[in-house]
Amino acid sequence: MDTVTIILLCIAAFSAGFVDAIVGGGGLIQTPAALILLPDLPVSTVIGSIKIPSFSGTFFAARQYLKRVTMNWPLTIMMCITAFIAAFAGSELLTIVSNRFMKPVIFIVLILVAIYTYSKKNFGQQVRKQHSTKKIIWYSLIISLVIGFYDGFIGPGAGSFLVLAFIAVLGFDFMQASANAKMVNLSTNLGSIVLFLLKGTILWSVAIPMAISNAIGGILGASLAVKKGNRFIRIFFLLVVTATLLRFGYDVFWA
């Protein structure tokens, strides 16, 4: 592996960690960059390798959020366990079938997400509690199961989808949603990593330097998000959703 390629991968990983720490969507940067810069490696090796930096960046970003956000730990742990299992299953399926047929569906969903978030100016600006404990548990399990599987199977935008679901369904504000999304995303990354470790597809010479870069980006991004608050995160969320929309639009219509 030549030095220039490693440097470019580290720059991509840093940028991905920074963006992902604020509102998710770091895979938009890191995944395409890795696939372009490592064209001779099997896709499973590339995806497996970049799960390591994704995990490290999310871990340090989560630590920053936990300093400021009060967590419902029984609920969060339940979601993390569910997401871990779902992501493991999604990554297993990825090694068997192509995920391209899902991209037109995600493209339509992203259009609706962007329109909804833009039109609702108070979206995610404050906590709204309107569900019974039983409903919160069921909704949390469904969100973790569906998005956890999606992250293991496809990946890009999973963090943003978690933030959206936690706000729209559970009534969290952006800060609370981002903190919980980081914890669940940590579990989805871990689930995929375990699968790829068992398959022996992780290239450590790529994964380790990218992991350090992603972690630095995650720390800086989370610190900025915590400092700026809900309004800043909402704007960033819209930008990331739009970028994700463009990415999937390219994949659907031109790739």
CSV table of C-alpha atoms in Angstrom, one decimal:
chain,number,residue,atom,x,y,z
A,1,MET,CA,0.0,0.0,0.0
A,2,ASP,CA,1.6,3.3,-1.1
A,3,THR,CA,1.9,6.3,1.2
A,4,VAL,CA,-0.2,8.6,-0.9
A,5,THR,CA,-3.1,6.2,-0.9
A,6,ILE,CA,-2.9,5.9,2.9
A,7,ILE,CA,-2.8,9.7,3.3
A,8,LEU,CA,-5.9,10.2,1.1
A,9,LEU,CA,-7.7,7.4,2.9
A,10,CYS,CA,-6.9,9.1,6.3
A,11,ILE,CA,-8.1,12.5,5.0
A,12,ALA,CA,-11.4,10.8,4.0
A,13,ALA,CA,-11.6,9.1,7.3
A,14,PHE,CA,-11.1,12.3,9.3
A,15,SER,CA,-13.8,14.1,7.2
A,16,ALA,CA,-16.1,11.2,7.7
A,17,GLY,CA,-15.6,11.1,11.4
A,18,PHE,CA,-16.2,14.8,11.7
A,19,VAL,CA,-19.5,14.7,9.8
A,20,ASP,CA,-20.7,11.5,11.3
A,21,ALA,CA,-20.1,12.8,14.8
A,22,ILE,CA,-22.5,15.7,14.3
A,23,VAL,CA,-25.4,14.0,12.6
A,24,GLY,CA,-24.4,10.7,10.9
A,25,GLY,CA,-23.7,10.2,7.2
A,26,GLY,CA,-19.9,9.8,7.4
A,27,GLY,CA,-20.2,6.7,5.2
A,28,LEU,CA,-21.0,9.1,2.4
A,29,ILE,CA,-17.4,10.2,2.4
A,30,GLN,CA,-15.5,7.2,3.6
A,31,THR,CA,-17.1,4.4,1.7
A,32,PRO,CA,-16.8,5.9,-1.9
A,33,ALA,CA,-13.3,7.1,-1.2
A,34,ALA,CA,-12.2,3.7,0.0
A,35,LEU,CA,-13.8,1.9,-3.0
A,36,ILE,CA,-12.2,4.4,-5.4
A,37,LEU,CA,-8.7,4.3,-3.8
A,38,LEU,CA,-8.7,0.5,-3.3
A,39,PRO,CA,-10.1,-0.7,-6.7
A,40,ASP,CA,-8.1,-4.0,-6.7
A,41,LEU,CA,-9.4,-5.3,-3.4
A,42,PRO,CA,-12.6,-7.3,-3.0
A,43,VAL,CA,-15.6,-5.1,-1.9
A,44,SER,CA,-16.1,-7.2,1.2
A,45,THR,CA,-12.4,-6.5,2.2
A,46,VAL,CA,-12.9,-2.7,1.7
A,47,ILE,CA,-16.2,-2.6,3.6
A,48,GLY,CA,-14.9,-4.8,6.4
A,49,SER,CA,-11.7,-2.7,6.7
A,50,ILE,CA,-13.5,0.7,6.9
A,51,LYS,CA,-15.9,-0.6,9.7
A,52,ILE,CA,-12.9,-0.3,12.0
A,53,PRO,CA,-12.5,3.5,11.5
A,54,SER,CA,-16.2,3.9,11.6
A,55,PHE,CA,-16.3,2.2,15.0
A,56,SER,CA,-13.4,4.3,16.4
A,57,GLY,CA,-14.8,7.6,15.3
A,58,THR,CA,-18.3,6.8,16.7
A,59,PHE,CA,-16.8,5.6,20.0
A,60,PHE,CA,-15.0,8.9,20.7
A,61,ALA,CA,-17.9,11.0,19.4
A,62,ALA,CA,-20.3,9.0,21.7
A,63,ARG,CA,-18.0,9.9,24.7
A,64,GLN,CA,-18.3,13.6,23.9
A,65,TYR,CA,-22.1,13.4,23.8
A,66,LEU,CA,-22.4,11.3,27.0
A,67,LYS,CA,-20.7,14.2,28.9
A,68,ARG,CA,-23.7,16.5,28.2
A,69,VAL,CA,-26.7,14.2,27.5
A,70,THR,CA,-28.6,12.3,30.1
A,71,MET,CA,-29.2,8.8,28.8
A,72,ASN,CA,-32.0,6.2,29.5
A,73,TRP,CA,-29.5,3.4,29.8
A,74,PRO,CA,-31.9,0.4,30.0
A,75,LEU,CA,-33.5,1.6,26.8
A,76,THR,CA,-30.2,2.4,25.1
A,77,ILE,CA,-28.7,-1.0,26.0
A,78,MET,CA,-31.7,-2.8,24.7
A,79,MET,CA,-31.5,-0.9,21.4
A,80,CYS,CA,-27.7,-1.6,21.1
A,81,ILE,CA,-28.1,-5.3,21.6
A,82,THR,CA,-30.9,-5.4,18.9
A,83,ALA,CA,-28.9,-3.3,16.5
A,84,PHE,CA,-25.8,-5.5,17.0
A,85,ILE,CA,-27.6,-8.6,16.0
A,86,ALA,CA,-29.4,-6.9,13.1
A,87,ALA,CA,-26.2,-5.5,11.7
A,88,PHE,CA,-24.4,-8.8,11.9
A,89,ALA,CA,-27.3,-10.4,9.9
A,90,GLY,CA,-27.2,-7.5,7.4
A,91,SER,CA,-23.5,-7.9,6.8
A,92,GLU,CA,-23.9,-11.7,6.4
A,93,LEU,CA,-26.5,-11.1,3.7
A,94,LEU,CA,-24.2,-8.5,2.1
A,95,THR,CA,-21.6,-11.3,1.5
A,96,ILE,CA,-24.2,-13.3,-0.3
A,97,VAL,CA,-26.3,-10.9,-2.4
A,98,SER,CA,-26.0,-7.4,-4.0
A,99,ASN,CA,-27.6,-4.4,-2.2
A,100,ARG,CA,-28.1,-2.4,-5.4
A,101,PHE,CA,-31.9,-3.2,-5.6
A,102,MET,CA,-32.4,-1.2,-2.4
A,103,LYS,CA,-31.0,2.1,-3.6
A,104,PRO,CA,-34.1,3.4,-5.5
A,105,VAL,CA,-36.2,2.8,-2.4
A,106,ILE,CA,-33.7,4.7,-0.2
A,107,PHE,CA,-33.6,7.5,-2.8
A,108,ILE,CA,-37.3,8.1,-2.5
A,109,VAL,CA,-37.2,7.9,1.3
A,110,LEU,CA,-34.4,10.5,1.4
A,111,ILE,CA,-36.5,12.9,-0.7
A,112,LEU,CA,-39.3,12.6,1.9
A,113,VAL,CA,-36.9,13.0,4.8
A,114,ALA,CA,-35.4,16.2,3.3
A,115,ILE,CA,-38.8,17.8,2.6
A,116,TYR,CA,-40.2,16.9,6.0
A,117,THR,CA,-37.1,18.2,7.9
A,118,TYR,CA,-37.0,21.4,6.0
A,119,SER,CA,-40.7,22.2,6.3
A,120,LYS,CA,-40.8,21.5,10.0
A,121,LYS,CA,-38.8,24.4,11.4
A,122,ASN,CA,-39.2,23.2,15.0
A,123,PHE,CA,-38.2,19.6,14.1
A,124,GLY,CA,-35.9,18.3,16.8
A,125,GLN,CA,-35.6,21.6,18.7
A,126,GLN,CA,-37.1,20.2,21.9
A,127,VAL,CA,-38.0,17.0,23.6
A,128,ARG,CA,-41.5,15.8,23.0
A,129,LYS,CA,-42.7,12.9,25.3
A,130,GLN,CA,-46.0,11.5,24.1
A,131,HIS,CA,-45.7,7.7,24.3
A,132,SER,CA,-46.2,5.2,27.0
A,133,THR,CA,-43.2,3.2,28.3
A,134,LYS,CA,-44.5,0.1,26.4
A,135,LYS,CA,-44.7,2.0,23.1
A,136,ILE,CA,-41.3,3.5,23.5
A,137,ILE,CA,-39.8,0.1,24.0
A,138,TRP,CA,-41.5,-1.4,21.0
A,139,TYR,CA,-40.7,1.6,18.7
A,140,SER,CA,-37.1,1.5,19.9
A,141,LEU,CA,-36.8,-2.2,19.1
A,142,ILE,CA,-38.2,-1.7,15.6
A,143,ILE,CA,-36.0,1.3,14.9
A,144,SER,CA,-32.9,-0.6,16.0
A,145,LEU,CA,-33.8,-3.7,14.1
A,146,VAL,CA,-34.6,-2.1,10.8
A,147,ILE,CA,-31.8,0.5,10.7
A,148,GLY,CA,-29.3,-1.9,12.3
A,149,PHE,CA,-29.9,-4.4,9.5
A,150,TYR,CA,-29.7,-1.5,6.9
A,151,ASP,CA,-26.4,-0.4,8.3
A,152,GLY,CA,-24.9,-3.9,8.0
A,153,PHE,CA,-26.4,-4.4,4.6
A,154,ILE,CA,-26.0,-1.0,2.9
A,155,GLY,CA,-24.5,1.5,5.3
A,156,PRO,CA,-24.4,5.1,4.1
A,157,GLY,CA,-26.8,7.4,5.9
A,158,ALA,CA,-27.6,5.0,8.8
A,159,GLY,CA,-26.6,7.5,11.4
A,160,SER,CA,-28.9,10.1,9.9
A,161,PHE,CA,-31.8,7.7,9.7
A,162,LEU,CA,-31.3,6.9,13.4
A,163,VAL,CA,-31.4,10.6,14.3
A,164,LEU,CA,-34.5,11.1,12.2
A,165,ALA,CA,-36.3,8.1,13.7
A,166,PHE,CA,-35.4,9.0,17.3
A,167,ILE,CA,-36.8,12.5,16.7
A,168,ALA,CA,-39.9,11.7,14.6
A,169,VAL,CA,-40.9,8.6,16.4
A,170,LEU,CA,-39.6,8.8,20.0
A,171,GLY,CA,-39.8,12.6,20.3
A,172,PHE,CA,-36.1,13.3,21.2
A,173,ASP,CA,-34.5,16.6,20.4
A,174,PHE,CA,-31.4,16.7,18.1
A,175,MET,CA,-28.9,16.5,20.9
A,176,GLN,CA,-30.6,13.5,22.6
A,177,ALA,CA,-31.2,11.8,19.2
A,178,SER,CA,-27.6,12.2,18.2
A,179,ALA,CA,-26.3,10.8,21.5
A,180,ASN,CA,-28.5,7.7,21.2
A,181,ALA,CA,-27.7,7.3,17.5
A,182,LYS,CA,-24.0,7.2,18.3
A,183,MET,CA,-24.5,4.4,20.9
A,184,VAL,CA,-26.7,2.4,18.5
A,185,ASN,CA,-24.3,3.1,15.6
A,186,LEU,CA,-21.5,1.9,17.7
A,187,SER,CA,-23.3,-1.4,18.1
A,188,THR,CA,-24.1,-1.8,14.4
A,189,ASN,CA,-20.4,-1.2,13.5
A,190,LEU,CA,-19.4,-3.8,16.1
A,191,GLY,CA,-21.9,-6.3,14.7
A,192,SER,CA,-20.5,-5.9,11.2
A,193,ILE,CA,-16.9,-6.0,12.5
A,194,VAL,CA,-17.5,-9.3,14.3
A,195,LEU,CA,-18.9,-10.8,11.1
A,196,PHE,CA,-16.0,-9.5,8.9
A,197,LEU,CA,-13.4,-10.7,11.5
A,198,LEU,CA,-14.9,-14.2,11.3
A,199,LYS,CA,-14.7,-13.9,7.5
A,200,GLY,CA,-11.1,-12.7,7.7
A,201,THR,CA,-11.6,-9.8,5.3
A,202,ILE,CA,-10.2,-6.8,7.3
A,203,LEU,CA,-7.0,-5.3,6.0
A,204,TRP,CA,-5.4,-3.9,9.1
A,205,SER,CA,-2.7,-1.8,7.3
A,206,VAL,CA,-5.6,0.3,6.0
A,207,ALA,CA,-8.0,0.0,9.0
A,208,ILE,CA,-5.6,1.2,11.7
A,209,PRO,CA,-4.4,4.6,10.3
A,210,MET,CA,-8.0,5.3,9.1
A,211,ALA,CA,-9.3,4.5,12.6
A,212,ILE,CA,-7.0,7.1,14.2
A,213,SER,CA,-8.0,9.7,11.7
A,214,ASN,CA,-11.7,9.0,12.0
A,215,ALA,CA,-11.4,9.1,15.8
A,216,ILE,CA,-9.8,12.6,15.7
A,217,GLY,CA,-12.6,13.8,13.4
A,218,GLY,CA,-15.2,12.3,15.6
A,219,ILE,CA,-13.9,14.0,18.7
A,220,LEU,CA,-13.8,17.4,17.0
A,221,GLY,CA,-17.2,17.0,15.3
A,222,ALA,CA,-19.0,15.9,18.5
A,223,SER,CA,-17.4,18.8,20.5
A,224,LEU,CA,-18.6,21.3,17.9
A,225,ALA,CA,-22.1,19.8,17.9
A,226,VAL,CA,-22.4,19.8,21.7
A,227,LYS,CA,-21.2,23.4,21.8
A,228,LYS,CA,-23.5,24.7,19.1
A,229,GLY,CA,-26.7,22.8,20.1
A,230,ASN,CA,-29.9,21.7,18.4
A,231,ARG,CA,-30.2,24.5,15.7
A,232,PHE,CA,-26.7,23.9,14.3
A,233,ILE,CA,-27.3,20.1,14.3
A,234,ARG,CA,-30.6,20.5,12.4
A,235,ILE,CA,-28.9,22.6,9.6
A,236,PHE,CA,-26.1,20.1,9.4
A,237,PHE,CA,-28.6,17.2,9.3
A,238,LEU,CA,-30.3,18.9,6.3
A,239,LEU,CA,-27.0,19.2,4.5
A,240,VAL,CA,-26.0,15.6,5.1
A,241,VAL,CA,-29.5,14.3,4.0
A,242,THR,CA,-29.2,16.4,0.8
A,243,ALA,CA,-25.7,15.0,0.1
A,244,THR,CA,-26.9,11.5,0.8
A,245,LEU,CA,-29.8,12.1,-1.6
A,246,LEU,CA,-27.4,13.2,-4.3
A,247,ARG,CA,-25.2,10.2,-3.7
A,248,PHE,CA,-28.0,7.7,-4.1
A,249,GLY,CA,-29.5,9.6,-7.0
A,250,TYR,CA,-26.2,9.2,-8.8
A,251,ASP,CA,-26.1,5.5,-8.0
A,252,VAL,CA,-29.7,5.0,-9.2
A,253,PHE,CA,-29.7,7.1,-12.4
A,254,TRP,CA,-26.1,7.3,-13.6
A,255,ALA,CA,-23.8,4.6,-12.1
